[in-house]
Each structure stands twice: as C-alpha cells, then as structure tokens.
Amino acid sequence: MSAHCQLTGRKPGFGNSVSHSHRRTSRRFDPNIQRKRYWLESEGRHVRLTLSAKGIKTVDTIGIEAAVARIRARGEKV
C-alpha cells in the first residue's frame, strides 16, 4: 500500500537522521495512514478509503459524501 492519503494527498517526506557524531543517513517521514470503511448512502454501498489521521478528521467534519466528491474531483477512482 502506498503511503498517501486519498483525501488530503499527504505523502511521505524525506530527510536525514542525524547521529550524535553528526553523521547523516537518509530517512523517511511517513504519514499516519489508515484504511477506513464508510457507508456511502447515495450509492448504497461501502467504500474503503486510505486516509491519513488528518483525512479521517476531515471526513468527520465535512461528511463522507463531500469527501468522496473531493476525491473524485482530484481524479481518483472510489
């Protein structure tokens, strides 16, 4: 599963781990991705979305219908 949010578009960030001796090694900052299942009333079916924690809070605020509309507007299939 790719670490990106279908709603907010959050993706991994990249940077360096810096040790005590100040040596740098590459690292990756992954978003908190969850797979969540929602009931989509308009279509009479469940949809499973890959969302970040921020994306889940956004769905709670705007509702699943509006969230799916935003995802489809970005060109993703739901």
GROMACS .gro file of N, CA, C and O in nm:
model
  312
    1MET      N    1   0.085  -0.118   0.000
    1MET     CA    2   0.000   0.000   0.000
    1MET      C    3   0.089   0.124   0.000
    1MET      O    4   0.180   0.136   0.081
    2SER      N    5   0.064   0.216  -0.092
    2SER     CA    6   0.144   0.337  -0.094
    2SER      C    7   0.101   0.428   0.019
    2SER      O    8  -0.016   0.435   0.055
    3ALA      N    9   0.197   0.496   0.078
    3ALA     CA   10   0.169   0.579   0.195
    3ALA      C   11   0.123   0.717   0.150
    3ALA      O   12   0.196   0.816   0.165
    4HIS      N   13   0.004   0.726   0.091
    4HIS     CA   14  -0.051   0.858   0.059
    4HIS      C   15  -0.200   0.860   0.089
    4HIS      O   16  -0.268   0.758   0.078
    5CYS      N   17  -0.249   0.975   0.130
    5CYS     CA   18  -0.389   0.993   0.169
    5CYS      C   19  -0.471   1.029   0.045
    5CYS      O   20  -0.433   1.118  -0.031
    6GLN      N   21  -0.583   0.958   0.026
    6GLN     CA   22  -0.667   0.984  -0.090
    6GLN      C   23  -0.736   1.119  -0.081
    6GLN      O   24  -0.767   1.180  -0.183
    7LEU      N   25  -0.763   1.168   0.039
    7LEU     CA   26  -0.836   1.293   0.056
    7LEU      C   27  -0.745   1.415   0.059
    7LEU      O   28  -0.764   1.509  -0.017
    8THR      N   29  -0.646   1.414   0.145
    8THR     CA   30  -0.559   1.531   0.161
    8THR      C   31  -0.437   1.527   0.070
    8THR      O   32  -0.372   1.630   0.052
    9GLY      N   33  -0.403   1.410   0.017
    9GLY     CA   34  -0.287   1.399  -0.070
    9GLY      C   35  -0.155   1.396   0.004
    9GLY      O   36  -0.049   1.410  -0.058
   10ARG      N   37  -0.158   1.377   0.134
   10ARG     CA   38  -0.033   1.371   0.211
   10ARG      C   39   0.050   1.251   0.169
   10ARG      O   40  -0.002   1.142   0.153
   11LYS      N   41   0.181   1.274   0.153
   11LYS     CA   42   0.275   1.171   0.110
   11LYS      C   43   0.394   1.172   0.205
   11LYS      O   44   0.408   1.264   0.285
   12PRO      N   45   0.480   1.071   0.196
   12PRO     CA   46   0.598   1.071   0.283
   12PRO      C   47   0.689   1.190   0.255
   12PRO      O   48   0.701   1.234   0.141
   13GLY      N   49   0.751   1.238   0.361
   13GLY     CA   50   0.854   1.341   0.348
   13GLY      C   51   0.989   1.275   0.368
   13GLY      O   52   0.998   1.168   0.429
   14PHE      N   53   1.093   1.336   0.318
   14PHE     CA   54   1.226   1.276   0.328
   14PHE      C   55   1.321   1.373   0.396
   14PHE      O   56   1.306   1.494   0.386
   15GLY      N   57   1.417   1.317   0.468
   15GLY     CA   58   1.514   1.399   0.537
   15GLY      C   59   1.630   1.313   0.582
   15GLY      O   60   1.657   1.208   0.524
   16ASN      N   61   1.696   1.358   0.688
   16ASN     CA   62   1.813   1.287   0.738
   16ASN      C   63   1.798   1.257   0.886
   16ASN      O   64   1.742   1.337   0.962
   17SER      N   65   1.848   1.140   0.927
   17SER     CA   66   1.868   1.111   1.068
   17SER      C   67   2.007   1.163   1.100
   17SER      O   68   2.102   1.133   1.028
   18VAL      N   69   2.018   1.239   1.207
   18VAL     CA   70   2.147   1.296   1.244
   18VAL      C   71   2.190   1.234   1.377
   18VAL      O   72   2.122   1.247   1.477
   19SER      N   73   2.303   1.164   1.376
   19SER     CA   74   2.351   1.096   1.495
   19SER      C   75   2.421   1.194   1.588
   19SER      O   76   2.440   1.312   1.555
   20HIS      N   77   2.463   1.142   1.701
   20HIS     CA   78   2.535   1.225   1.798
   20HIS      C   79   2.665   1.280   1.738
   20HIS      O   80   2.704   1.393   1.765
   21SER      N   81   2.729   1.199   1.653
   21SER     CA   82   2.853   1.244   1.589
   21SER      C   83   2.826   1.329   1.465
   21SER      O   84   2.917   1.366   1.394
   22HIS      N   85   2.698   1.356   1.439
   22HIS     CA   86   2.652   1.441   1.329
   22HIS      C   87   2.664   1.377   1.192
   22HIS      O   88   2.664   1.446   1.090
   23ARG      N   89   2.674   1.244   1.188
   23ARG     CA   90   2.668   1.174   1.059
   23ARG      C   91   2.523   1.173   1.015
   23ARG      O   92   2.433   1.160   1.096
   24ARG      N   93   2.501   1.182   0.886
   24ARG     CA   94   2.364   1.187   0.834
   24ARG      C   95   2.333   1.065   0.750
   24ARG      O   96   2.410   1.030   0.662
   25THR      N   97   2.219   1.006   0.777
   25THR     CA   98   2.170   0.896   0.695
   25THR      C   99   2.028   0.930   0.653
   25THR      O  100   1.955   0.998   0.725
   26SER      N  101   1.992   0.881   0.537
   26SER     CA  102   1.861   0.913   0.480
   26SER      C  103   1.750   0.849   0.561
   26SER      O  104   1.764   0.737   0.609
   27ARG      N  105   1.637   0.918   0.576
   27ARG     CA  106   1.521   0.860   0.642
   27ARG      C  107   1.394   0.912   0.576
   27ARG      O  108   1.399   1.003   0.494
   28ARG      N  109   1.283   0.855   0.618
   28ARG     CA  110   1.156   0.886   0.555
   28ARG      C  111   1.053   0.912   0.666
   28ARG      O  112   1.044   0.834   0.760
   29PHE      N  113   0.977   1.019   0.653
   29PHE     CA  114   0.872   1.053   0.748
   29PHE      C  115   0.738   1.014   0.686
   29PHE      O  116   0.689   1.081   0.596
   30ASP      N  117   0.681   0.901   0.731
   30ASP     CA  118   0.556   0.853   0.674
   30ASP      C  119   0.436   0.916   0.745
   30ASP      O  120   0.436   0.931   0.867
   31PRO      N  121   0.331   0.951   0.669
   31PRO     CA  122   0.208   0.999   0.733
   31PRO      C  123   0.136   0.882   0.801
   31PRO      O  124   0.159   0.765   0.768
   32ASN      N  125   0.050   0.912   0.897
   32ASN     CA  126  -0.025   0.811   0.971
   32ASN      C  127  -0.142   0.764   0.886
   32ASN      O  128  -0.251   0.820   0.891
   33ILE      N  129  -0.118   0.660   0.804
   33ILE     CA  130  -0.217   0.612   0.707
   33ILE      C  131  -0.300   0.500   0.767
   33ILE      O  132  -0.246   0.406   0.827
   34GLN      N  133  -0.431   0.510   0.751
   34GLN     CA  134  -0.526   0.409   0.798
   34GLN      C  135  -0.618   0.371   0.682
   34GLN      O  136  -0.650   0.456   0.600
   35ARG      N  137  -0.662   0.244   0.680
   35ARG     CA  138  -0.766   0.204   0.584
   35ARG      C  139  -0.898   0.205   0.658
   35ARG      O  140  -0.912   0.139   0.760
   36LYS      N  141  -0.994   0.281   0.607
   36LYS     CA  142  -1.120   0.300   0.677
   36LYS      C  143  -1.236   0.274   0.582
   36LYS      O  144  -1.231   0.309   0.466
   37ARG      N  145  -1.341   0.212   0.636
   37ARG     CA  146  -1.457   0.174   0.556
   37ARG      C  147  -1.574   0.263   0.596
   37ARG      O  148  -1.605   0.275   0.714
   38TYR      N  149  -1.637   0.326   0.497
   38TYR     CA  150  -1.750   0.416   0.521
   38TYR      C  151  -1.870   0.370   0.440
   38TYR      O  152  -1.856   0.316   0.330
   39TRP      N  153  -1.988   0.395   0.493
   39TRP     CA  154  -2.112   0.367   0.421
   39TRP      C  155  -2.146   0.488   0.336
   39TRP      O  156  -2.161   0.600   0.388
   40LEU      N  157  -2.159   0.467   0.206
   40LEU     CA  158  -2.193   0.574   0.113
   40LEU      C  159  -2.342   0.562   0.080
   40LEU      O  160  -2.382   0.477   0.001
   41GLU      N  161  -2.423   0.644   0.144
   41GLU     CA  162  -2.569   0.634   0.136
   41GLU      C  163  -2.619   0.653  -0.007
   41GLU      O  164  -2.708   0.582  -0.052
   42SER      N  165  -2.562   0.748  -0.081
   42SER     CA  166  -2.611   0.780  -0.215
   42SER      C  167  -2.597   0.663  -0.312
   42SER      O  168  -2.676   0.650  -0.405
   43GLU      N  169  -2.495   0.579  -0.291
   43GLU     CA  170  -2.472   0.466  -0.381
   43GLU      C  171  -2.514   0.333  -0.319
   43GLU      O  172  -2.509   0.231  -0.386
   44GLY      N  173  -2.554   0.336  -0.191
   44GLY     CA  174  -2.598   0.214  -0.124
   44GLY      C  175  -2.490   0.109  -0.110
   44GLY      O  176  -2.517  -0.011  -0.121
   45ARG      N  177  -2.368   0.152  -0.085
   45ARG     CA  178  -2.256   0.058  -0.071
   45ARG      C  179  -2.150   0.115   0.022
   45ARG      O  180  -2.152   0.234   0.057
   46HIS      N  181  -2.060   0.028   0.064
   46HIS     CA  182  -1.946   0.071   0.145
   46HIS      C  183  -1.831   0.111   0.052
   46HIS      O  184  -1.816   0.053  -0.056
   47VAL      N  185  -1.753   0.208   0.095
   47VAL     CA  186  -1.629   0.243   0.026
   47VAL      C  187  -1.515   0.231   0.125
   47VAL      O  188  -1.531   0.264   0.242
   48ARG      N  189  -1.403   0.180   0.079
   48ARG     CA  190  -1.285   0.168   0.164
   48ARG      C  191  -1.184   0.272   0.117
   48ARG      O  192  -1.142   0.270   0.001
   49LEU      N  193  -1.147   0.362   0.206
   49LEU     CA  194  -1.055   0.469   0.172
   49LEU      C  195  -0.925   0.455   0.248
   49LEU      O  196  -0.923   0.406   0.361
   50THR      N  197  -0.817   0.500   0.187
   50THR     CA  198  -0.687   0.506   0.251
   50THR      C  199  -0.665   0.651   0.292
   50THR      O  200  -0.646   0.737   0.207
   51LEU      N  201  -0.674   0.676   0.422
   51LEU     CA  202  -0.673   0.814   0.472
   51LEU      C  203  -0.566   0.832   0.579
   51LEU      O  204  -0.534   0.739   0.652
   52SER      N  205  -0.515   0.955   0.588
   52SER     CA  206  -0.429   0.990   0.700
   52SER      C  207  -0.517   1.023   0.819
   52SER      O  208  -0.640   1.035   0.805
   53ALA      N  209  -0.459   1.037   0.936
   53ALA     CA  210  -0.536   1.072   1.056
   53ALA      C  211  -0.605   1.206   1.034
   53ALA      O  212  -0.722   1.224   1.073
   54LYS      N  213  -0.539   1.299   0.969
   54LYS     CA  214  -0.598   1.429   0.937
   54LYS      C  215  -0.715   1.413   0.840
   54LYS      O  216  -0.818   1.480   0.851
   55GLY      N  217  -0.702   1.320   0.744
   55GLY     CA  218  -0.809   1.293   0.648
   55GLY      C  219  -0.932   1.236   0.715
   55GLY      O  220  -1.046   1.269   0.679
   56ILE      N  221  -0.914   1.151   0.816
   56ILE     CA  222  -1.027   1.093   0.890
   56ILE      C  223  -1.102   1.203   0.964
   56ILE      O  224  -1.225   1.207   0.964
   57LYS      N  225  -1.028   1.296   1.024
   57LYS     CA  226  -1.091   1.409   1.094
   57LYS      C  227  -1.167   1.498   0.995
   57LYS      O  228  -1.273   1.550   1.026
   58THR      N  229  -1.112   1.514   0.874
   58THR     CA  230  -1.178   1.594   0.772
   58THR      C  231  -1.310   1.530   0.729
   58THR      O  232  -1.411   1.598   0.714
   59VAL      N  233  -1.311   1.397   0.714
   59VAL     CA  234  -1.434   1.326   0.679
   59VAL      C  235  -1.537   1.343   0.789
   59VAL      O  236  -1.656   1.364   0.762
   60ASP      N  237  -1.494   1.339   0.915
   60ASP     CA  238  -1.586   1.359   1.027
   60ASP      C  239  -1.648   1.499   1.022
   60ASP      O  240  -1.763   1.517   1.060
   61THR      N  241  -1.573   1.596   0.976
   61THR     CA  242  -1.621   1.734   0.971
   61THR      C  243  -1.714   1.760   0.853
   61THR      O  244  -1.823   1.812   0.870
   62ILE      N  245  -1.670   1.723   0.731
   62ILE     CA  246  -1.747   1.758   0.611
   62ILE      C  247  -1.845   1.651   0.566
   62ILE      O  248  -1.933   1.678   0.485
   63GLY      N  249  -1.828   1.529   0.616
   63GLY     CA  250  -1.916   1.419   0.576
   63GLY      C  251  -1.856   1.337   0.464
   63GLY      O  252  -1.774   1.385   0.386
   64ILE      N  253  -1.900   1.212   0.456
   64ILE     CA  254  -1.842   1.120   0.359
   64ILE      C  255  -1.880   1.154   0.216
   64ILE      O  256  -1.800   1.139   0.124
   65GLU      N  257  -2.002   1.206   0.195
   65GLU     CA  258  -2.045   1.240   0.058
   65GLU      C  259  -1.956   1.350  -0.001
   65GLU      O  260  -1.910   1.340  -0.115
   66ALA      N  261  -1.931   1.455   0.077
   66ALA     CA  262  -1.847   1.565   0.031
   66ALA      C  263  -1.703   1.520   0.014
   66ALA      O  264  -1.633   1.563  -0.080
   67ALA      N  265  -1.657   1.432   0.101
   67ALA     CA  266  -1.519   1.382   0.092
   67ALA      C  267  -1.500   1.300  -0.035
   67ALA      O  268  -1.399   1.317  -0.106
   68VAL      N  269  -1.596   1.213  -0.066
   68VAL     CA  270  -1.587   1.132  -0.188
   68VAL      C  271  -1.593   1.222  -0.311
   68VAL      O  272  -1.522   1.200  -0.410
   69ALA      N  273  -1.673   1.328  -0.304
   69ALA     CA  274  -1.680   1.423  -0.416
   69ALA      C  275  -1.544   1.490  -0.438
   69ALA      O  276  -1.500   1.507  -0.553
   70ARG      N  277  -1.474   1.525  -0.328
   70ARG     CA  278  -1.341   1.586  -0.340
   70ARG      C  279  -1.241   1.488  -0.399
   70ARG      O  280  -1.157   1.526  -0.482
   71ILE      N  281  -1.247   1.363  -0.355
   71ILE     CA  282  -1.154   1.262  -0.406
   71ILE      C  283  -1.175   1.241  -0.556
   71ILE      O  284  -1.082   1.234  -0.634
   72ARG      N  285  -1.302   1.234  -0.596
   72ARG     CA  286  -1.334   1.215  -0.739
   72ARG      C  287  -1.293   1.338  -0.820
   72ARG      O  288  -1.255   1.325  -0.936
   73ALA      N  289  -1.304   1.457  -0.762
   73ALA     CA  290  -1.264   1.579  -0.831
   73ALA      C  291  -1.114   1.580  -0.859
   73ALA      O  292  -1.068   1.637  -0.958
   74ARG      N  293  -1.036   1.513  -0.773
   74ARG     CA  294  -0.891   1.501  -0.794
   74ARG      C  295  -0.858   1.396  -0.898
   74ARG      O  296  -0.743   1.379  -0.936
   75GLY      N  297  -0.960   1.320  -0.944
   75GLY     CA  298  -0.939   1.223  -1.049
   75GLY      C  299  -0.913   1.081  -1.000
   75GLY      O  300  -0.881   0.995  -1.081
   76GLU      N  301  -0.928   1.056  -0.871
   76GLU     CA  302  -0.909   0.922  -0.818
   76GLU      C  303  -1.038   0.843  -0.824
   76GLU      O  304  -1.146   0.898  -0.808
   77LYS      N  305  -1.026   0.714  -0.847
   77LYS     CA  306  -1.142   0.627  -0.853
   77LYS      C  307  -1.178   0.580  -0.712
   77LYS      O  308  -1.091   0.544  -0.633
   78VAL      N  309  -1.309   0.585  -0.679
   78VAL     CA  310  -1.355   0.540  -0.547
   78VAL      C  311  -1.451   0.426  -0.566
   78VAL      O  312  -1.540   0.431  -0.645
   0.00000   0.00000   0.00000
